[in-house]
Amino acid sequence: MNKFCKALSVVLVNALVCASFQLAAQPTSELGKQTFNTCSVCHLPTGEGVPGSFPTLRKVTLVAEQEGGKEYLMSVVLQGLSGQIKSNGATYFGYMQGFAASFTDKQVAAVLNYVLTDLAEEKLQKEDVISESDVAIVRNKIKEGHWPKSSVLRKNLAMP
Ligand code: HEC
């Protein structure tokens, strides 16, 4: 290897190390905001949705505060939701895909926490947020087939 190549490879390795370090050091809320770019295509950047097509996410605190509410939200992001629902006075007969294959546990927790602590009308306290290990538990149960469909979980909740 000549001098130039050696110097170049050192620079490249440094760049790689820096890039991965930055990713690891990224605050969770930034990760949540970034991950939400996937959701905002439908639910809009504000999370307010489009009445009749995409339900609002701004009322989810009311869901998260109920028994089984956080599990429902994790389930929607991991395995999706389909069938008729009523939300905020409108009826939806939509389909949302699950993101289990595209998001890590950390991303699922971060995106839901971003919705709950930044976008929601009534913001959740930071200490009540969803953890990465909460997501891992739900993901495993889904994988093992011990988890109901999101639409079934939704029926047990009082929805806005
Ligand atoms: C391609 C459009 C689309 C994308 C992308 C999408 N959603 Fe949805 N989402 C929907 C639709 C449609 C529904 C309602 C499904 C139904 O009618 O059964 C829904 C429902 C939901 C619900 C349940 C709301 C309720 O009232 O029960 C939550 C929570 C949710 N989405 C969160 C997210 C999050 C978080 C993301 C990003 C990771 C996301 N969605 C990405 C279309 C989308």
Coordinates of C-alpha atoms in Angstrom, one line a residue, residues 64-159:
A64 CA -51.4 4.8 27.0
E65 CA -52.8 5.5 30.5
Q66 CA -55.2 2.6 30.4
E67 CA -54.4 -1.0 31.4
G68 CA -53.1 -2.7 28.2
G69 CA -52.9 0.6 26.4
K70 CA -49.1 0.7 25.9
E71 CA -49.2 -2.9 24.8
Y72 CA -51.8 -2.0 22.2
L73 CA -49.6 0.9 20.9
M74 CA -46.6 -1.4 20.6
S75 CA -48.7 -4.0 18.9
V76 CA -49.9 -1.5 16.3
V77 CA -46.4 -0.5 15.4
L78 CA -45.1 -4.0 15.4
Q79 CA -47.9 -6.0 13.7
G80 CA -50.1 -3.3 12.2
L81 CA -53.8 -2.7 12.5
S82 CA -56.7 -3.4 10.1
G83 CA -60.5 -3.5 10.2
Q84 CA -63.1 -0.9 11.1
I85 CA -62.3 1.5 14.0
K86 CA -63.9 4.6 15.4
S87 CA -61.6 7.4 16.4
N88 CA -62.4 10.9 17.5
G89 CA -65.8 10.9 15.9
A90 CA -64.8 9.4 12.5
T91 CA -65.0 5.9 11.2
Y92 CA -62.0 4.3 9.5
F93 CA -61.8 1.1 7.6
G94 CA -58.2 1.1 6.9
Y95 CA -55.1 -1.0 6.9
M96 CA -51.8 -0.2 8.5
Q97 CA -48.8 -2.5 8.0
G98 CA -46.6 -3.6 10.8
F99 CA -43.1 -2.4 11.2
A100 CA -41.6 -5.4 13.2
A101 CA -39.2 -6.2 10.3
S102 CA -38.0 -2.7 9.7
F103 CA -37.6 -1.2 13.2
T104 CA -35.5 -2.3 16.2
D105 CA -37.0 -2.4 19.7
K106 CA -35.2 0.9 20.4
Q107 CA -36.8 2.5 17.4
V108 CA -40.3 1.3 18.3
A109 CA -39.9 2.6 21.8
A110 CA -38.5 5.9 20.6
V111 CA -41.1 6.5 18.0
L112 CA -44.0 5.8 20.4
N113 CA -42.3 8.0 23.1
Y114 CA -41.9 10.8 20.6
V115 CA -45.7 10.6 19.9
L116 CA -46.5 10.4 23.6
T117 CA -44.2 13.1 24.9
D118 CA -43.9 15.5 21.9
L119 CA -47.0 15.3 19.6
A120 CA -49.8 14.3 22.0
E121 CA -52.2 17.0 23.1
E122 CA -51.8 15.8 26.7
K123 CA -48.1 15.0 27.0
L124 CA -47.0 11.9 28.9
Q125 CA -44.4 12.4 31.7
K126 CA -41.0 11.4 30.6
E127 CA -40.7 8.7 33.3
D128 CA -43.8 7.0 32.1
V129 CA -42.5 6.2 28.6
I130 CA -42.2 2.8 26.9
S131 CA -38.8 1.1 27.3
E132 CA -36.9 -1.0 24.8
S133 CA -37.4 -4.1 26.9
D134 CA -41.2 -3.5 27.0
V135 CA -41.0 -3.7 23.2
A136 CA -38.8 -6.8 23.3
I137 CA -41.4 -8.7 25.4
V138 CA -44.3 -7.9 23.1
R139 CA -42.1 -8.7 20.0
N140 CA -41.3 -12.1 21.4
K141 CA -44.9 -12.9 22.3
I142 CA -45.9 -12.0 18.7
K143 CA -43.2 -14.2 17.3
E144 CA -44.3 -17.1 19.5
G145 CA -47.9 -16.6 18.4
H146 CA -49.1 -15.7 21.9
W147 CA -50.3 -12.3 21.1
P148 CA -53.8 -11.1 19.9
K149 CA -54.3 -9.0 16.8
S150 CA -54.2 -5.3 17.4
S151 CA -57.9 -4.9 16.5
V152 CA -58.7 -7.4 19.3
L153 CA -56.6 -5.5 21.9
R154 CA -58.3 -2.2 20.8
K155 CA -61.7 -3.6 21.7
N156 CA -60.7 -3.7 25.4
L157 CA -59.8 -0.1 25.5
A158 CA -61.9 3.1 25.8
M159 CA -60.8 5.0 22.8

